[in-house]
Amino acid sequence: MKPGTLQTDAGTQVIQNGTLAELLSPLYWVDELRERGLLEPGTVLMSGTIPMRTEVDQFSAGWSVELGDPHTNRSISLSYSVQQTPPAVD
């Protein structure tokens, strides 16, 4: 797995780097939601990530990631840009 990066005003920053073995388990998320008081009916959580570097602000203008198989030398990559929605008007 190549490093996951994000685009910020300061340029490209690595936010995560690891292996598939580090994917966060459903039990991790159950514990995390319970700790935050969000483990209740109606809560939806989608995840497929490895732990992120805590010192990097994950909310940015864009993301990219590549997942590779060292045994076949095949990989898949994804990148996208993010536009913040304007605040709600009362």
Backbone as JSON, one array per atom type, in Angstrom:
{
  "sequence": "MKPGTLQTDAGTQVIQNGTLAELLSPLYWVDELRERGLLEPGTVLMSGTIPMRTEVDQFSAGWSVELGDPHTNRSISLSYSVQQTPPAVD",
  "N": [[0.85, -1.16, 0.0], [0.72, 2.11, -0.97], [1.62, 5.36, 0.3], [-1.17, 7.22, 1.58], [-2.28, 10.31, 0.45], [-2.98, 13.81, 0.86], [-4.26, 16.9, -0.44], [-3.3, 20.1, 0.41], [-3.25, 23.61, 1.33], [-0.62, 23.94, 1.86], [0.58, 22.16, 0.19], [1.18, 18.75, -0.97], [0.57, 16.26, 1.43], [1.53, 13.42, 3.31], [-0.78, 11.29, 4.71], [-1.4, 8.74, 5.6], [0.17, 5.53, 5.8], [0.72, 2.26, 5.18], [-0.19, -1.22, 5.6], [-2.5, -3.71, 4.3], [-3.1, -5.29, 6.47], [-3.41, -3.53, 8.5], [-5.92, -2.44, 8.33], [-8.69, -0.93, 9.85], [-10.68, -2.58, 12.18], [-14.15, -3.73, 12.36], [-14.83, -3.95, 15.1], [-13.11, -2.08, 16.26], [-14.32, 0.29, 15.34], [-16.85, 0.08, 16.52], [-16.17, 0.33, 19.23], [-15.07, 2.92, 19.12], [-17.29, 4.48, 18.32], [-18.97, 3.96, 20.51], [-17.5, 5.15, 22.59], [-17.73, 7.82, 21.85], [-20.37, 8.24, 22.24], [-22.1, 7.65, 20.18], [-23.0, 5.19, 19.35], [-25.72, 4.01, 18.48], [-29.09, 3.18, 17.42], [-29.65, 4.0, 14.01], [-27.27, 5.26, 13.47], [-24.83, 5.51, 10.99], [-21.89, 4.25, 9.63], [-19.21, 4.38, 7.46], [-16.31, 2.81, 6.46], [-13.0, 2.09, 5.41], [-10.27, 2.03, 5.95], [-6.84, 2.61, 6.94], [-5.08, 3.45, 9.99], [-4.74, 6.99, 10.42], [-2.23, 9.58, 10.29], [-2.04, 11.48, 13.15], [-1.25, 14.14, 13.4], [-1.84, 15.45, 11.08], [-4.2, 17.41, 9.39], [-7.08, 16.02, 8.38], [-9.1, 17.01, 6.79], [-9.33, 18.35, 3.76], [-8.42, 19.73, 0.53], [-8.22, 17.71, -1.32], [-7.7, 14.17, -2.01], [-5.61, 11.25, -2.35], [-4.82, 7.83, -3.07], [-3.16, 4.67, -3.24], [-3.38, 1.24, -3.78], [-1.55, -1.63, -3.67], [-0.52, -4.88, -4.88], [2.08, -6.74, -3.87], [2.8, -9.23, -4.79], [1.8, -9.66, -7.34], [2.4, -7.36, -8.61], [0.43, -5.6, -9.34], [-1.79, -2.81, -9.16], [-4.18, -0.49, -7.79], [-5.55, 2.72, -7.99], [-6.75, 5.82, -6.64], [-7.99, 9.11, -6.76], [-9.25, 12.25, -5.72], [-10.86, 15.47, -5.74], [-12.0, 17.87, -3.33], [-14.72, 19.93, -2.55], [-15.79, 22.32, -0.35], [-18.99, 22.58, 1.05], [-21.19, 25.39, 1.13], [-22.06, 27.19, 4.17], [-25.14, 26.53, 5.9], [-28.03, 28.51, 5.44], [-30.04, 30.39, 7.55]],
  "CA": [[0.0, 0.0, 0.0], [1.5, 3.34, -1.01], [1.06, 6.35, 1.24], [-2.33, 8.02, 1.25], [-1.91, 11.71, 0.53], [-4.04, 14.79, 0.69], [-3.82, 18.18, -0.98], [-3.6, 21.22, 1.3], [-2.64, 24.86, 0.89], [0.83, 23.78, 2.02], [1.04, 21.15, -0.76], [0.81, 17.37, -0.72], [1.02, 15.71, 2.71], [1.22, 12.01, 3.55], [-1.66, 11.17, 5.88], [-1.37, 7.37, 6.08], [1.09, 4.66, 5.09], [0.68, 1.0, 5.89], [-0.53, -2.44, 4.88], [-3.89, -4.15, 4.47], [-3.24, -5.87, 7.81], [-3.72, -2.45, 9.43], [-7.29, -1.95, 8.19], [-9.38, -0.84, 11.13], [-11.72, -3.61, 12.26], [-15.47, -3.27, 12.82], [-14.81, -3.8, 16.55], [-12.49, -0.78, 16.53], [-15.3, 1.36, 15.12], [-17.88, -0.05, 17.56], [-15.61, 0.93, 20.44], [-14.93, 4.35, 18.89], [-18.63, 5.07, 18.36], [-19.44, 3.87, 21.89], [-16.77, 6.17, 23.36], [-18.24, 9.14, 21.46], [-21.81, 8.31, 22.49], [-22.8, 7.59, 18.9], [-23.4, 3.82, 19.04], [-27.16, 3.94, 18.71], [-29.82, 2.92, 16.17], [-29.67, 5.11, 13.08], [-25.91, 5.69, 13.14], [-24.23, 4.83, 9.85], [-20.46, 4.52, 9.52], [-18.55, 3.7, 6.35], [-14.87, 2.91, 6.63], [-12.13, 1.13, 4.78], [-9.03, 2.79, 6.04], [-5.84, 2.3, 7.96], [-4.96, 4.62, 10.85], [-4.16, 8.2, 9.85], [-1.32, 10.35, 11.13], [-2.88, 12.39, 13.93], [-0.82, 15.54, 13.31], [-2.26, 16.01, 9.79], [-5.63, 17.72, 9.31], [-7.61, 15.16, 7.32], [-10.07, 17.74, 5.99], [-8.47, 19.04, 2.82], [-8.95, 19.99, -0.81], [-8.15, 16.53, -2.17], [-7.13, 12.93, -1.48], [-5.2, 10.2, -3.29], [-4.34, 6.61, -2.43], [-2.89, 3.56, -4.15], [-3.34, -0.06, -3.13], [-0.8, -2.51, -4.56], [-0.25, -6.26, -4.5], [3.5, -6.97, -4.17], [2.99, -10.54, -5.41], [1.44, -9.59, -8.76], [2.79, -6.03, -9.1], [-0.76, -4.88, -9.82], [-2.25, -1.82, -8.19], [-5.35, 0.31, -8.11], [-5.38, 4.02, -7.34], [-7.91, 6.7, -6.61], [-7.76, 10.46, -6.25], [-10.38, 13.14, -5.95], [-10.8, 16.78, -5.1], [-13.12, 18.13, -2.43], [-15.16, 21.3, -2.45], [-16.58, 22.49, 0.85], [-20.3, 23.16, 0.81], [-21.37, 26.64, 1.9], [-22.84, 27.0, 5.39], [-26.6, 26.66, 5.77], [-28.58, 29.85, 5.7], [-31.29, 30.29, 8.32]],
  "C": [[0.9, 1.23, 0.0], [0.87, 4.35, -0.07], [-0.2, 7.01, 0.7], [-1.94, 9.48, 1.42], [-3.14, 12.59, 0.42], [-3.43, 16.09, 0.21], [-4.25, 19.29, -0.03], [-2.99, 22.48, 0.7], [-1.12, 24.79, 0.97], [1.42, 22.76, 1.04], [0.57, 19.77, -0.38], [1.4, 16.9, 0.61], [0.62, 14.24, 2.8], [0.38, 11.94, 4.81], [-1.71, 9.75, 6.43], [-0.44, 6.55, 5.19], [1.12, 3.34, 5.83], [0.31, -0.16, 4.99], [-2.01, -2.77, 5.09], [-4.13, -4.73, 5.86], [-3.62, -4.81, 8.84], [-5.13, -1.88, 9.26], [-7.99, -1.99, 9.53], [-10.58, -1.78, 11.14], [-13.07, -3.01, 12.64], [-15.51, -3.08, 14.33], [-14.16, -2.49, 16.96], [-13.54, 0.33, 16.42], [-16.45, 1.29, 16.12], [-17.4, 0.61, 18.84], [-15.5, 2.45, 20.29], [-16.29, 5.06, 18.95], [-19.19, 5.06, 19.79], [-18.8, 4.97, 22.75], [-17.3, 7.58, 23.08], [-19.74, 9.3, 21.7], [-22.64, 8.24, 21.23], [-23.25, 6.18, 18.51], [-24.86, 3.65, 19.41], [-27.86, 3.68, 17.39], [-29.87, 4.18, 15.3], [-28.3, 5.63, 12.71], [-25.38, 4.85, 11.99], [-22.76, 5.23, 9.79], [-19.92, 3.72, 8.35], [-17.05, 3.9, 6.54], [-14.17, 1.8, 5.86], [-10.74, 1.71, 4.78], [-8.08, 2.2, 7.07], [-5.7, 3.55, 8.82], [-4.26, 5.79, 10.15], [-3.19, 8.85, 10.82], [-2.14, 11.42, 11.84], [-2.49, 13.85, 13.78], [-1.22, 16.2, 11.99], [-3.77, 16.23, 9.8], [-6.2, 16.96, 8.12], [-8.62, 15.86, 6.42], [-9.32, 18.67, 5.05], [-9.16, 19.22, 1.48], [-8.9, 18.77, -1.72], [-7.44, 15.37, -1.51], [-6.6, 12.09, -2.63], [-4.66, 9.02, -2.5], [-4.08, 5.57, -3.51], [-2.74, 2.29, -3.33], [-2.67, -1.03, -4.09], [-0.62, -3.9, -3.98], [1.2, -6.57, -4.86], [3.76, -8.31, -4.87], [2.7, -10.52, -6.91], [1.9, -8.29, -9.42], [1.63, -5.28, -9.74], [-1.19, -3.91, -8.74], [-3.5, -1.14, -8.71], [-5.18, 1.63, -7.36], [-6.65, 4.85, -7.49], [-7.46, 8.07, -6.15], [-8.99, 11.29, -6.56], [-10.15, 14.47, -5.26], [-12.08, 17.0, -4.32], [-13.45, 19.61, -2.45], [-16.08, 21.39, -1.23], [-17.92, 23.13, 0.49], [-20.44, 24.43, 1.64], [-22.21, 26.36, 3.15], [-24.32, 27.19, 5.11], [-27.03, 28.07, 6.12], [-29.89, 29.67, 6.45], [-32.36, 31.14, 7.7]]
}
